[in-house]
Tab-separated table of C-alpha atoms in Angstrom:
chain	number	residue	atom	x	y	z
U	1	MET	CA	36.688	72.769	87.437
U	2	GLN	CA	39.757	73.890	88.525
U	3	LYS	CA	41.160	72.547	92.166
U	4	TRP	CA	40.987	75.354	93.912
U	5	GLU	CA	36.946	76.077	92.861
U	6	LEU	CA	36.186	72.617	94.117
U	7	ALA	CA	38.053	73.404	97.125
U	8	TYR	CA	35.750	76.435	97.597
U	9	ILE	CA	32.591	74.752	97.609
U	10	ASP	CA	33.946	71.952	100.031
U	11	TYR	CA	35.036	75.199	102.280
U	12	GLN	CA	31.626	76.380	101.725
U	13	ASN	CA	29.773	73.270	102.891
U	14	GLY	CA	32.248	73.855	106.322
U	15	MET	CA	34.957	71.261	105.599
U	16	LYS	CA	38.193	72.142	107.598
U	17	TYR	CA	41.609	73.302	105.929
U	18	LYS	CA	42.951	70.316	106.815
U	19	ASP	CA	40.375	67.750	105.271
U	20	ILE	CA	40.367	70.318	102.181
U	21	ALA	CA	43.968	69.732	101.849
U	22	ALA	CA	44.031	65.994	102.180
U	23	LYS	CA	40.602	65.265	99.772
U	24	HIS	CA	42.411	67.779	96.971
U	25	ASP	CA	46.030	66.075	97.622
U	26	VAL	CA	47.564	69.732	98.703
U	27	SER	CA	49.396	71.001	101.415
U	28	ILE	CA	47.393	73.035	103.789
U	29	ASN	CA	49.168	76.515	103.135
U	30	THR	CA	47.756	76.242	99.534
U	31	VAL	CA	44.224	75.808	100.829
U	32	LYS	CA	45.000	79.183	102.910
U	33	SER	CA	46.652	80.729	99.938
U	34	TRP	CA	43.734	79.878	97.907
U	35	LYS	CA	41.338	81.416	100.635
U	36	SER	CA	43.092	84.631	100.858
U	37	ARG	CA	43.786	85.337	97.236
U	38	LYS	CA	40.504	83.737	95.471
U	39	TRP	CA	37.738	82.973	98.304
U	40	ASN	CA	37.514	86.353	99.912
U	41	GLU	CA	35.447	88.721	98.301
U	42	PRO	CA	37.669	91.979	96.574
U	43	PRO	CA	37.576	94.704	98.850
U	44	GLU	CA	35.981	97.934	97.791
U	45	LYS	CA	38.513	100.200	96.115
U	46	LYS	CA	38.894	103.648	97.669
U	47	GLY	CA	40.947	106.163	95.779
U	48	ALA	CA	42.217	109.388	96.853
U	49	THR	CA	39.650	112.090	96.398
U	50	LYS	CA	40.593	114.871	93.628
U	51	LYS	CA	40.341	118.402	94.148
U	52	GLU	CA	37.877	120.233	92.187
U	53	LYS	CA	39.773	122.551	89.864
U	54	VAL	CA	38.139	125.880	89.906
U	55	ALA	CA	38.973	129.127	87.839
U	56	HIS	CA	39.375	131.885	90.085
U	57	LYS	CA	38.387	135.571	88.458
U	58	LYS	CA	41.338	137.892	88.638
U	59	GLU	CA	40.465	141.339	89.782
U	60	VAL	CA	40.249	144.134	87.561
U	61	GLN	CA	42.426	147.165	88.127
U	62	PRO	CA	40.576	150.360	87.617
U	63	VAL	CA	41.647	152.149	84.650
U	64	ILE	CA	43.658	155.382	85.145
U	65	ASP	CA	42.457	158.215	83.384
U	66	ASN	CA	45.653	159.762	81.698
U	67	ASP	CA	45.959	161.879	78.881
U	68	ASP	CA	49.300	161.149	77.932
U	69	LEU	CA	48.294	157.478	76.831
U	70	THR	CA	46.640	156.670	73.454
U	71	GLU	CA	43.459	154.553	73.423
U	72	GLN	CA	45.589	151.074	72.339
U	73	GLN	CA	47.912	151.475	75.781
C-alpha cells in the first residue's frame, strides 16, 4: 500500500492531520492535499443538457392551376 492509502486508514480511525503527518513522515499540507484529491468521493458529473433535434415539417404550398405549365413544372 502507498503512504496515502495507509494515511487514509488512520484518517478513518479518527486521527488528526498533525498525527497522520508525523506518523507517515510527511508535512501536514501533504495530508490535506491527499484528503482533497484522493480521499473525497468524486462528485457526480453534471453535464449540460442537450436539446433534442426535432425535424419540422415544411408547409406545403397549394398547387396553382395554371394551364401554361407542363406536368414537370
